Short mmCIF file of C-alpha atoms and ligand atoms in Angstrom, two decimals:
data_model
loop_
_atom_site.label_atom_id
_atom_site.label_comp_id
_atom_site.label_asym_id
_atom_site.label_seq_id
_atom_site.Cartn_x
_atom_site.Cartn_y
_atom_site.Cartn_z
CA UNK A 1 0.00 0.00 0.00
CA UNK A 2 1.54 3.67 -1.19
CA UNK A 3 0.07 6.97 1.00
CA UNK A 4 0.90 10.24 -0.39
CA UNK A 5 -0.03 12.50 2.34
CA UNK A 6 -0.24 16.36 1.40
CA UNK A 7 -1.92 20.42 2.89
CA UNK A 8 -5.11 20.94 1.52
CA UNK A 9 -4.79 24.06 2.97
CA UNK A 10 -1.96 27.15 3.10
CA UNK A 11 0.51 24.45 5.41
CA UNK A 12 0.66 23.63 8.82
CA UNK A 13 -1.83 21.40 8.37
CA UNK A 14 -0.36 18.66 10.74
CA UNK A 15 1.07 16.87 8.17
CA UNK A 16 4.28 15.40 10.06
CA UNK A 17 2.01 14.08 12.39
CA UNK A 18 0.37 12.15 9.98
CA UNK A 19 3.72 10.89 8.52
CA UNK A 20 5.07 9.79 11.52
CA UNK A 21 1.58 7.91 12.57
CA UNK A 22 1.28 6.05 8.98
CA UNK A 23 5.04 5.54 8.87
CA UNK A 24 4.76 2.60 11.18
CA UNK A 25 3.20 0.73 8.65
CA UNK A 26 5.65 1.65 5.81
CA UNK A 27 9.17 1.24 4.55
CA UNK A 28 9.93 3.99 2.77
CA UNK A 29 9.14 8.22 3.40
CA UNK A 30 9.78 10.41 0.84
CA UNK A 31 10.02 13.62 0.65
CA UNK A 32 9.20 15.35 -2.75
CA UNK A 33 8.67 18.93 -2.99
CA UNK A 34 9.68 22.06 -1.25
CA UNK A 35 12.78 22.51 1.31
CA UNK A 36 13.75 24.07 4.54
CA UNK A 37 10.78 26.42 4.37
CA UNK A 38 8.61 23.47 6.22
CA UNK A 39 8.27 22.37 9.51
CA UNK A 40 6.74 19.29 10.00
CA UNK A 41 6.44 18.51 13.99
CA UNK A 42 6.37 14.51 15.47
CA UNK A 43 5.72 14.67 18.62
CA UNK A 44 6.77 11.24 20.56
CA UNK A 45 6.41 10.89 24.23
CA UNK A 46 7.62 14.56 25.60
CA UNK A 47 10.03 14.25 22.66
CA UNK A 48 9.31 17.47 20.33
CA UNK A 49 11.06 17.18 16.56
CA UNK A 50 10.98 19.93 13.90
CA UNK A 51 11.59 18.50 10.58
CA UNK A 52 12.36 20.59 7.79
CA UNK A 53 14.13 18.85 5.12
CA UNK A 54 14.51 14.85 6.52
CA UNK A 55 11.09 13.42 6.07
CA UNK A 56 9.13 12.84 9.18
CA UNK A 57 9.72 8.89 8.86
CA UNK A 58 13.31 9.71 9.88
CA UNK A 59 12.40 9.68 13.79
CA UNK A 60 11.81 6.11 13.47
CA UNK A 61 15.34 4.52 13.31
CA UNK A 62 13.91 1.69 10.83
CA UNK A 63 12.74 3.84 8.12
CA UNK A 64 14.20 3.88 4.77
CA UNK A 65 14.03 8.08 3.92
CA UNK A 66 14.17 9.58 0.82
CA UNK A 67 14.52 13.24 -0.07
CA UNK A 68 13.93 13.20 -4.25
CA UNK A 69 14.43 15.11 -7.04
CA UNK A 70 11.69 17.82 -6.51
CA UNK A 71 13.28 19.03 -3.09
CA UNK A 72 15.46 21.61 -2.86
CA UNK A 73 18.33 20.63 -0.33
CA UNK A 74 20.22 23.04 1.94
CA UNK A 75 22.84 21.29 3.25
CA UNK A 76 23.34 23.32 5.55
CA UNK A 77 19.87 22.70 7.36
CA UNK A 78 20.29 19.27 6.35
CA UNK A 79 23.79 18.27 8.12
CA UNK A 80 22.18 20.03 11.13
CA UNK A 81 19.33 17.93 11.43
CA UNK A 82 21.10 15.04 10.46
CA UNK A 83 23.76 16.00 13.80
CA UNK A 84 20.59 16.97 15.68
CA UNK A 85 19.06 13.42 15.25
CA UNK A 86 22.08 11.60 15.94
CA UNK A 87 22.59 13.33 19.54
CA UNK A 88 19.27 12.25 19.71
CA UNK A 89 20.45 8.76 19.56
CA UNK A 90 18.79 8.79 16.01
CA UNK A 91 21.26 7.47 13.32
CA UNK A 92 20.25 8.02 9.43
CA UNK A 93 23.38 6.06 8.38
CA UNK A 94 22.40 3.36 5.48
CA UNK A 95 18.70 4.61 5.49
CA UNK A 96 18.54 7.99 3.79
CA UNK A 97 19.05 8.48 0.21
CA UNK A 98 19.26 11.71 -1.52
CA UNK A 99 18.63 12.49 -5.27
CA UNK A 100 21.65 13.24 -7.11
CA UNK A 101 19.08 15.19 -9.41
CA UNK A 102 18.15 17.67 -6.49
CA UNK A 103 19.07 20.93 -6.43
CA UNK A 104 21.33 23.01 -3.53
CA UNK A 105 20.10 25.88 -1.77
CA UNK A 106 23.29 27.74 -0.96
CA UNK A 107 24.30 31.33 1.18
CA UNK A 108 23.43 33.37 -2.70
CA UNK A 109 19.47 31.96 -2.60
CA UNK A 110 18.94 32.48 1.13
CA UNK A 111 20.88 36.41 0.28
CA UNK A 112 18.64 36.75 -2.46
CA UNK A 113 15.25 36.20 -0.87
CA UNK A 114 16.50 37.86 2.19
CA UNK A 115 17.40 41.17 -0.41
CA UNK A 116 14.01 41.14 -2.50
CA UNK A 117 11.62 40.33 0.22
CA UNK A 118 13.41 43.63 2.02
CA UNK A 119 13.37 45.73 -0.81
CA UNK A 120 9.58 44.71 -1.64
CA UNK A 121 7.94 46.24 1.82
CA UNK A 122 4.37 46.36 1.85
CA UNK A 123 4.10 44.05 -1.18
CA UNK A 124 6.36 41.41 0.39
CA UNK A 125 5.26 37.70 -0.11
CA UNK A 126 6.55 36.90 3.38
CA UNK A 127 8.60 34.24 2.33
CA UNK A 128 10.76 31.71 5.08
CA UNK A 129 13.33 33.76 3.58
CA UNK A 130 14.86 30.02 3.09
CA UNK A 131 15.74 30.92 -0.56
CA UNK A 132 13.21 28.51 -2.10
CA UNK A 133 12.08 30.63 -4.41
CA UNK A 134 15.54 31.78 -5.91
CA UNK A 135 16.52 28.10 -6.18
CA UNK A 136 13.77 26.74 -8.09
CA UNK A 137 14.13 30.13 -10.29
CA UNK A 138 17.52 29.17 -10.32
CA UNK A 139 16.72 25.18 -11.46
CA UNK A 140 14.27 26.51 -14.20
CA UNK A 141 16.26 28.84 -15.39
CA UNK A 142 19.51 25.60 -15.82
CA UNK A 143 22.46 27.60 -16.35
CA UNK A 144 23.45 28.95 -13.13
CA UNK A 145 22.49 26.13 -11.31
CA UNK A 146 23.81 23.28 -8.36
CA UNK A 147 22.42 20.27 -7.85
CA UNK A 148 23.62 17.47 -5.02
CA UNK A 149 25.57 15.31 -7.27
CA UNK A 150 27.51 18.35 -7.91
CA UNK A 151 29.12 17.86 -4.03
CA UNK A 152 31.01 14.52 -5.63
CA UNK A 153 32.63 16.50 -8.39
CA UNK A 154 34.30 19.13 -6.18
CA UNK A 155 36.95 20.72 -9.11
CA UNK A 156 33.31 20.39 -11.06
CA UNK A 157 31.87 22.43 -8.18
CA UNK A 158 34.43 25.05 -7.87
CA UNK A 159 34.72 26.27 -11.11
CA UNK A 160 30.25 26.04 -11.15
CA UNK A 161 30.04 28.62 -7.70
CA UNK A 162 32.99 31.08 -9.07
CA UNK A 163 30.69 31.72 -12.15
CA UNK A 164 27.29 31.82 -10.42
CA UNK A 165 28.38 33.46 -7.61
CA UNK A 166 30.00 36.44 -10.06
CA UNK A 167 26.45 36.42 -12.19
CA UNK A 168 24.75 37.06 -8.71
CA UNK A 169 27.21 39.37 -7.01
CA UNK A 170 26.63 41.66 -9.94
CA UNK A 171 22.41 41.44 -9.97
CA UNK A 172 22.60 41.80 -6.23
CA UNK A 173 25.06 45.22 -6.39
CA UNK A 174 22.43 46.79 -9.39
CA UNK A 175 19.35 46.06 -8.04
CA UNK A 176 20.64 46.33 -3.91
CA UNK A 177 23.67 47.69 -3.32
CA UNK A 178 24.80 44.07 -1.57
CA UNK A 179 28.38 43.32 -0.66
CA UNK A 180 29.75 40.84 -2.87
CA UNK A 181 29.62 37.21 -1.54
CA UNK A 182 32.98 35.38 -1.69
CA UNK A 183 32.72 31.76 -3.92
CA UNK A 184 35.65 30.26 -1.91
CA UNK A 185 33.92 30.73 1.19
CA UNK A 186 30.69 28.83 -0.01
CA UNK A 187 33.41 26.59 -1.96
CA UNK A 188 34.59 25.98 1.30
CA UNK A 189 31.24 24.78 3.18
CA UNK A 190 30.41 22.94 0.23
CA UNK A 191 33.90 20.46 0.61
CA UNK A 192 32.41 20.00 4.67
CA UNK A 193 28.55 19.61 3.12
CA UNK A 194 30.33 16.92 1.23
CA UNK A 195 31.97 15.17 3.47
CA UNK A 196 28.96 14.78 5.32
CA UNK A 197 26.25 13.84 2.32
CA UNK A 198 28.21 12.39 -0.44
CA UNK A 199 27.37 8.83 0.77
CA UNK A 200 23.66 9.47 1.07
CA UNK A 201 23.08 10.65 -2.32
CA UNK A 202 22.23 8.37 -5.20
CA UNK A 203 19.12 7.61 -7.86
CA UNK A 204 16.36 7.65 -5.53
CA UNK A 205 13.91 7.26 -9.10
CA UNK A 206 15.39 3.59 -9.80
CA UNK A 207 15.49 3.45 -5.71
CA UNK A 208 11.83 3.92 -5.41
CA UNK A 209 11.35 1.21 -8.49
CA UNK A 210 13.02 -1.28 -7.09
CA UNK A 211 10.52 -0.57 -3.92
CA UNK A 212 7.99 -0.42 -5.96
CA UNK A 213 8.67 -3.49 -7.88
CA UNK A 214 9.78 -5.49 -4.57
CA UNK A 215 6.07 -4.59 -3.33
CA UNK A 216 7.45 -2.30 -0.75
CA UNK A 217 5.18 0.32 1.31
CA UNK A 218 6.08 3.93 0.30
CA UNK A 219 4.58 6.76 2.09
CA UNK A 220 5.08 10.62 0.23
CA UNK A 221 5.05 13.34 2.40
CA UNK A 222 3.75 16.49 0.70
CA UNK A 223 4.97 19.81 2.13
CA UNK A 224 3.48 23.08 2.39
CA UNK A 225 0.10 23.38 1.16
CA UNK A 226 -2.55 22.66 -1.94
CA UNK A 227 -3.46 26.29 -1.87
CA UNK A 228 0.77 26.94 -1.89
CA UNK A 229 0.92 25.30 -5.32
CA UNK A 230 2.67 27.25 -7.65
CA UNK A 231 0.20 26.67 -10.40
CA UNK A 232 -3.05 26.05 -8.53
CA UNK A 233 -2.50 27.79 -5.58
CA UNK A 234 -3.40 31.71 -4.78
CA UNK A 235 -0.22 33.28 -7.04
CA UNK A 236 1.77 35.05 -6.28
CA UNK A 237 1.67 34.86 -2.70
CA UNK A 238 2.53 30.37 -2.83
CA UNK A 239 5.66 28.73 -2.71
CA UNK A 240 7.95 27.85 -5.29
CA UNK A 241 6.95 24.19 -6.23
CA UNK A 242 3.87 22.31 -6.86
CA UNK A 243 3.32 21.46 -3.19
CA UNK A 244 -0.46 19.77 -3.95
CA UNK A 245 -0.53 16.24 -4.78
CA UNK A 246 0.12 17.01 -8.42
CA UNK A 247 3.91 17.62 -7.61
CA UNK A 248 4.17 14.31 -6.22
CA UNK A 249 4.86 12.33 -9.73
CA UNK A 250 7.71 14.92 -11.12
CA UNK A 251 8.84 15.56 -8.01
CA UNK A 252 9.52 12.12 -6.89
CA UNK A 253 9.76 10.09 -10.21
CA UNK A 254 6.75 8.07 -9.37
CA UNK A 255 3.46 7.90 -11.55
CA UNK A 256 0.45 8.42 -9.40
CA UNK A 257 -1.15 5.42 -10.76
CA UNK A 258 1.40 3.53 -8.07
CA UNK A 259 -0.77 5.50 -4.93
CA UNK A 260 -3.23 3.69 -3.69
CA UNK A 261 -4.41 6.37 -1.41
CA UNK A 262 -3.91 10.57 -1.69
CA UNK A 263 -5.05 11.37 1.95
CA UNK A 264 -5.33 15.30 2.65
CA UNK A 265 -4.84 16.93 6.04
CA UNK A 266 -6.47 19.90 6.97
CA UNK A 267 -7.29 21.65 10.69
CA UNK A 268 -10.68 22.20 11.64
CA UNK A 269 -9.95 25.93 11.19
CA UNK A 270 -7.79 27.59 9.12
CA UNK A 271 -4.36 28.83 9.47
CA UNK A 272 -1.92 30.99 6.99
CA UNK A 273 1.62 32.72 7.40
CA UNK A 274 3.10 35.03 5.20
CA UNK A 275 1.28 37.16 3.07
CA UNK A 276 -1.94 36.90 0.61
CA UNK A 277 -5.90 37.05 0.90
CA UNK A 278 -7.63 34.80 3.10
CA UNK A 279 -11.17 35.04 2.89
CA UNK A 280 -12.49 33.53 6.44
CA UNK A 281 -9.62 35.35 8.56
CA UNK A 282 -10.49 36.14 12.29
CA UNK A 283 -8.56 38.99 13.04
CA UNK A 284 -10.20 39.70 16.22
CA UNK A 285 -10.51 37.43 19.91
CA UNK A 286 -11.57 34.05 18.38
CA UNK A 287 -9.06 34.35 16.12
CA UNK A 288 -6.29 35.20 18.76
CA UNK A 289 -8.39 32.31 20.91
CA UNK A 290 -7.87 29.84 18.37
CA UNK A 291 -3.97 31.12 18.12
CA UNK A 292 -3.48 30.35 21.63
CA UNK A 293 -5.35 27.15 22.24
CA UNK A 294 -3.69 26.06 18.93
CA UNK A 295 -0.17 27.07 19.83
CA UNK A 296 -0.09 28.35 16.02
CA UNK A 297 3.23 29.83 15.80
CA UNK A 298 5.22 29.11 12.41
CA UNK A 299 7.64 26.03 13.01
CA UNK A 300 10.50 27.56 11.02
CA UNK A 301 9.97 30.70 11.46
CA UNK A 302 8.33 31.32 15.01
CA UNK A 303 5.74 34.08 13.32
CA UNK A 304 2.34 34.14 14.45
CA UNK A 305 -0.28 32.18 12.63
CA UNK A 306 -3.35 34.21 10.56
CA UNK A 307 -6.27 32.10 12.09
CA UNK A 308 -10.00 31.37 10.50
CA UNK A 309 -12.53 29.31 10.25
CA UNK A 310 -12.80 26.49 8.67
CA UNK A 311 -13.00 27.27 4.61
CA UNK A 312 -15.07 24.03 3.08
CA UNK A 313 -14.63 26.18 -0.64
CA UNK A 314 -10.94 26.08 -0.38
CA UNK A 315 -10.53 22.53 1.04
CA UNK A 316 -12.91 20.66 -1.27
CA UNK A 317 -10.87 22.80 -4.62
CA UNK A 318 -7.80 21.24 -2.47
CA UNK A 319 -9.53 17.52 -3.15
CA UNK A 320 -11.07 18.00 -6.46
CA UNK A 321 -7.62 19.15 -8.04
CA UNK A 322 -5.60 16.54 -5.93
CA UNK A 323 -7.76 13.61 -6.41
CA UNK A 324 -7.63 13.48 -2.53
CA UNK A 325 -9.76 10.14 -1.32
CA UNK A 326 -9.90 11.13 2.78
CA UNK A 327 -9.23 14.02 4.85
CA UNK A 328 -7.36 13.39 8.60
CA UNK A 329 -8.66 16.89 9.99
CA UNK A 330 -6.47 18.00 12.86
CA UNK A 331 -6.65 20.16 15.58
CA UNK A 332 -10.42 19.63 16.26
CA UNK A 333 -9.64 19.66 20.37
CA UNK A 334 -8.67 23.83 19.68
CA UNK A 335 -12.09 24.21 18.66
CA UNK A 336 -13.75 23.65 22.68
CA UNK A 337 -14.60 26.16 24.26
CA UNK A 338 -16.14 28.34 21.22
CA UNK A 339 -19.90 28.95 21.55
CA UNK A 340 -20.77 28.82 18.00
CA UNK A 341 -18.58 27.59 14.83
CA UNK A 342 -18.59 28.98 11.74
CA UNK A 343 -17.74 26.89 8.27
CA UNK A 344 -17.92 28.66 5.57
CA UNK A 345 -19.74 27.09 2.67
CA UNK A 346 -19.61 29.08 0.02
CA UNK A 347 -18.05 32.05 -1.68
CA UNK A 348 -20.81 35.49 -2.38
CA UNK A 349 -18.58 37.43 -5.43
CA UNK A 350 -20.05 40.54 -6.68
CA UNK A 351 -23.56 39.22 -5.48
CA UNK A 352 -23.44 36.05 -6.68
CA UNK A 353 -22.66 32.86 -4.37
CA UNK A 354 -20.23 30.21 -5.98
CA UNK A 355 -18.83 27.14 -4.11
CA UNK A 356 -15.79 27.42 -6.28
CA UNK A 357 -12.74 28.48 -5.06
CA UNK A 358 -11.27 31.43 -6.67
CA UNK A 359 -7.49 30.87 -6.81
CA UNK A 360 -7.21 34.37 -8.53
CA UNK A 361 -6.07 36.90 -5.91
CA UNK A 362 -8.20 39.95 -7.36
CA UNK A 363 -10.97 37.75 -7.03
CA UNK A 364 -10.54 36.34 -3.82
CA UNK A 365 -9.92 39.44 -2.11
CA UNK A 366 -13.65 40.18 -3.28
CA UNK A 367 -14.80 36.70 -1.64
CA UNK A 368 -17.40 37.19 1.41
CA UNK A 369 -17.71 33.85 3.00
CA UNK A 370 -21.23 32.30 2.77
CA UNK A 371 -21.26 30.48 6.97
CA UNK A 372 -23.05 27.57 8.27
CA UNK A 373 -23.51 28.48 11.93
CA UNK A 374 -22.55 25.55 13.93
CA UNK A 375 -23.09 24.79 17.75
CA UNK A 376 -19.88 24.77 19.34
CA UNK A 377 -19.34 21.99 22.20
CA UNK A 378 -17.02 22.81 25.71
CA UNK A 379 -15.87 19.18 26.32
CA UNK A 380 -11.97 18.77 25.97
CA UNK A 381 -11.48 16.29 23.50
CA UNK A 382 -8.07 15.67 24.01
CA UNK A 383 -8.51 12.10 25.94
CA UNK A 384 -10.84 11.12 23.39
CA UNK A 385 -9.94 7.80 21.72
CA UNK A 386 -13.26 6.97 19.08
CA UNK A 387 -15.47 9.00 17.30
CA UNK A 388 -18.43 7.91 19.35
CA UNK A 389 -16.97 9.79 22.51
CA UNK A 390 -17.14 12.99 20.78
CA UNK A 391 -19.56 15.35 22.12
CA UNK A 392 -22.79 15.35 19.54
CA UNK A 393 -21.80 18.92 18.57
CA UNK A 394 -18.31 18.08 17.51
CA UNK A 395 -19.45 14.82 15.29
CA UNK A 396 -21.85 17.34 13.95
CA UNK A 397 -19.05 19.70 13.33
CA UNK A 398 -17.01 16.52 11.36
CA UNK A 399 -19.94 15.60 9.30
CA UNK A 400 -20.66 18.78 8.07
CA UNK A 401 -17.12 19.02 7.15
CA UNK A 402 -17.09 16.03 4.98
CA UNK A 403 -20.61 17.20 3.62
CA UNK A 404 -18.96 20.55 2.52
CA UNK A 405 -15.68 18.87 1.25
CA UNK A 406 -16.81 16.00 -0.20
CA UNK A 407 -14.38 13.74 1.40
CA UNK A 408 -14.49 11.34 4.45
CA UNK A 409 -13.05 12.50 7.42
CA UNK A 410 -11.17 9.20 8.55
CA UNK A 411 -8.82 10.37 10.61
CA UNK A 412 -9.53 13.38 13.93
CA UNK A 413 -6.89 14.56 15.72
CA UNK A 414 -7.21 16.06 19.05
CA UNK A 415 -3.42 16.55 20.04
CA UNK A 416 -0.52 16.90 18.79
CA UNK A 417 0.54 13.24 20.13
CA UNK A 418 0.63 10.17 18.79
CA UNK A 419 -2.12 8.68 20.90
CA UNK A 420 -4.22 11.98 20.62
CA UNK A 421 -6.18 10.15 16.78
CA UNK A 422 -8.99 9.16 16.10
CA UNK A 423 -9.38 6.90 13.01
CA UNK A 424 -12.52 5.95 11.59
CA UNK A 425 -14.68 4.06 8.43
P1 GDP B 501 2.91 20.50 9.23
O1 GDP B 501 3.80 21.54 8.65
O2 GDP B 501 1.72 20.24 8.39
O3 GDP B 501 3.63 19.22 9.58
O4 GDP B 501 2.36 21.11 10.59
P2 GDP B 501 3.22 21.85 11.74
O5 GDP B 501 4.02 20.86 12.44
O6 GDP B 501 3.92 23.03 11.15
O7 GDP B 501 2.06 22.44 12.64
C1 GDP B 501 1.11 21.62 13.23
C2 GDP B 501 1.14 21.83 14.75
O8 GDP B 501 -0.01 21.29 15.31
C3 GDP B 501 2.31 21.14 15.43
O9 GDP B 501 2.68 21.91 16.55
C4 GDP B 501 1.70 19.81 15.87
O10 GDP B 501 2.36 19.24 16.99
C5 GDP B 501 0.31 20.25 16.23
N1 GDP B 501 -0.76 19.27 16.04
C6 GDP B 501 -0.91 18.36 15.04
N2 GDP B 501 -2.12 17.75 15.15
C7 GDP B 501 -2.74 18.29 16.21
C8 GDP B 501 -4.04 18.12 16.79
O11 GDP B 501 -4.88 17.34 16.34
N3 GDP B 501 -4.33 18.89 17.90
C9 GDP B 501 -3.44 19.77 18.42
N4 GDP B 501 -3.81 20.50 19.47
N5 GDP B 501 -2.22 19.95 17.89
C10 GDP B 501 -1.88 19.24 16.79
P1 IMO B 502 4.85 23.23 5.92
O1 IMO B 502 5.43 22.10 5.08
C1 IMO B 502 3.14 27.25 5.98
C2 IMO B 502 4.60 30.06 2.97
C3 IMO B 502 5.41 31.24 3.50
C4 IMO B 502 5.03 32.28 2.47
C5 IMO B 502 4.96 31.47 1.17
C6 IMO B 502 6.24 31.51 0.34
O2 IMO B 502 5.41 23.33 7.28
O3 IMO B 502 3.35 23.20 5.86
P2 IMO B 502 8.63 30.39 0.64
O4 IMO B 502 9.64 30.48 1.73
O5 IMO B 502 8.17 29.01 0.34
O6 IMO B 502 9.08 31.09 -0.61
O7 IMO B 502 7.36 31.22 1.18
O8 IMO B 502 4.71 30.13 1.57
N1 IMO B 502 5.12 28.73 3.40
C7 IMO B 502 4.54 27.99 4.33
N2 IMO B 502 3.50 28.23 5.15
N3 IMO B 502 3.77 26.05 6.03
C8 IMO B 502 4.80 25.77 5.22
O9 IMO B 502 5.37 24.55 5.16
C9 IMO B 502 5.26 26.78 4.34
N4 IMO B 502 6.26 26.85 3.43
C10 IMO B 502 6.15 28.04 2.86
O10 IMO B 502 5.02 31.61 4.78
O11 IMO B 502 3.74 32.76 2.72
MG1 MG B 503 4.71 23.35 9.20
#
């Protein structure tokens, strides 16, 4: 059985939990979009872990991890985490694999979405400032370009960063006035990055085939968000890969048709960092309510969380265009304690209502939210174990969910632990 678990909303979702729940029952995690700008959180015991680039199957010292094509590696997050997880008692030795096909996010992306987002203000897309964006621009655009298998060819390498690294000293003093960045110095973290990942990289395409062929259990861990996407998410305020289910084939190497399953995870509300329109935001004491209860503060960057209710338009675009077949919806415990819930079923757009999402931004920003008024429940779910225990308002809540969405609800969580799931059907 393959999973490919992915955000139907704008990240955050709870995704890592997810991962690190299903990974029991499979072999093989693999990342396959995005890079240091997530932050995927296993919680295990009082154990806290922040993933960002190792997929959240790493934590479990029996998983085979793979970080494929369509990530973009820093290796200087990834050594880290790699070190952190080994203090840890947590060896990835012999078990993680790294595409030779993916590219490197080095100190010249990270400068250059540091320099734009400053120079933008106002208009900033609020990025991680992770330099996602300039290394996907940067793999699109092929000729100034690194990629991991470039760390085994270090003459290769050299010569590569003195030429790129002129190209963007020159943009960055026109367009910012930057200081010059020096190629021998990232030459020189690049020979210790080597040291350190040469044996982990490889062809993780004819790695997952041979899985795949051998009958082995492959789990996909989406990061970020459907509503991220670059293509199908609300442009231009999304990341810099196709981070909804669609990435998963060129970002991994792996046709869809070997999925079995495409399960989406979405909180009962809705959360957003960064910049761009967001039609069911609470920007007033619920929404701060649902902040704290929710303890929604960004896992890579520590910024506060925009908080809203639940959007049913968004989510179900999220499983249409993802071909998503059940929803685990987190976070439903953060909801106690609110008198009434609000889900908002539809979109009213210059008068008119439309259950389809807009993922135009001019239109968007026009959306009013059409609400269902739910009853809102005080019980804390957090000790709850099956659906049946749920307070009557709260299984209301869930059904209306799946009405709106078009998608079971299978799995509940009410805390961020292991133990704190429900699963159901
Ligand atoms: P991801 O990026 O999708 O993996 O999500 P994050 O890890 O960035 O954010 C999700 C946060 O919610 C983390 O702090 C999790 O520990 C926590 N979490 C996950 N599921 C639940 C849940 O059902 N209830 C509560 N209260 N917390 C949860
Ligand atoms: P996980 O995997 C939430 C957001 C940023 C910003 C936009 C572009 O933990 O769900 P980028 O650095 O990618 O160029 O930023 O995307 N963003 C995320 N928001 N969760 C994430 O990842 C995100 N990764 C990027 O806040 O709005
Ligand atoms: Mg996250």
């Amino acid at each position: 059985m393959n999973n490919c678990i992915v955000g139907l909303q704008w990240g955050d979702e709870g995704k890592g939990k997810i991962v690190d729940i299903l990974a029991e029952k499979a072999d093989i995690v693999v990342r396959y979009s995005g890079g240091a700008n997530a932050g995927h959180t296993v919680v295990i015991g009082d154990t806290k872990f922040a993933l960002h680039l190792l997929p959240s199957g790493a934590v479990r010292p029996e998983t085979v991890c793979v970080i494929a094509n369509g990530v973009v590696v820093d290796p200087d997050c990834l050594t880290g985490e790699i070190d952190s997880l080994a203090q840890k008692g947590i060896s990835l030795k012999g078990r993680l694999f790294i595409s030779q096909n993916a590219h490197l996010v080095l100190d010249y992306h990270k400068a250059e979405d540091r320099l734009r987002e400053n120079s933008l203000g106002e208009n900033k897309i609020g990025t991680t400032i992770r330099g996602i964006g300039p290394c996907y621009a940067d793999k699109v655009g092929r000729t100034f370009a690194a990629r991991a298998a470039d760390l085994a060819d270090l003459d290769t390498l050299r010569q590569k960063l003195v030429k790129i690294v002129d190209y963007k000293n020159k943009i960055f003093a026109a367009l910012y006035k930057a200081e010059p960045l020096d190629s021998g110095q990232i030459f020189e973290k690049c020979k210790f990055y080597a040291e350190k990942l040469v044996p982990f990289i490889t062809d993780t395409t004819r790695l997952l085939h041979n899985a795949i062929e051998q009958r082995k259990s492959i789990l996909f861990e989406g990061a970020q968000g459907t509503l991220l996407d670059l293509d199908h998410g609300t442009f231009p305020f999304v990341t810099s890969s196709n981070s909804s289910s669609l990435g998963m084939s060129a970002g991994a190497g792996v046709p869809a048709k070997n999925v079995d399953k495409f399960i989406g995870v979405a909180k009962a509300y809705t959360t957003r960092v960064g910049s761009g329109p967001f039609p069911t935001e609470l920007d007033n004491e619920i929404g701060s309510y649902i902040r704290d209860r929710g303890n929604e503060y960004g896992t890579t960057t520590g910024r506060p969380r925009r908080c809203g209710w639940f959007d049913a338009v968004a989510v179900r675009y999220s499983v249409t265009i993802g071909g998503i077949d059940a929803i685990a919806l987190m976070h439903l415990d953060t909801l106690s304690g609110i008198k009434q819930l609000k889900i908002c079923k539809a979109y009213r757009i210059n008068s008119e209502d439309t259950d389809f999402f807009a993922s135009d931004i001019e239109t968007l920003a026009k959306a009013e939210p059409v609400y269902q008024t739910v009853e809102g429940w005080d019980e804390d779910l957090s000790g709850m174990s099956s659906f049946d225990e749920l307070p009557e308002n709260a299984k209301r809540y869930v059904e209306l969910v799946e009405q709106f969405t078009g998608a079971p609800a299978t799995i509940i969580g009410v805390g961020p632990k292991r133990s704190q799931t429900i699963f159901r059907h």
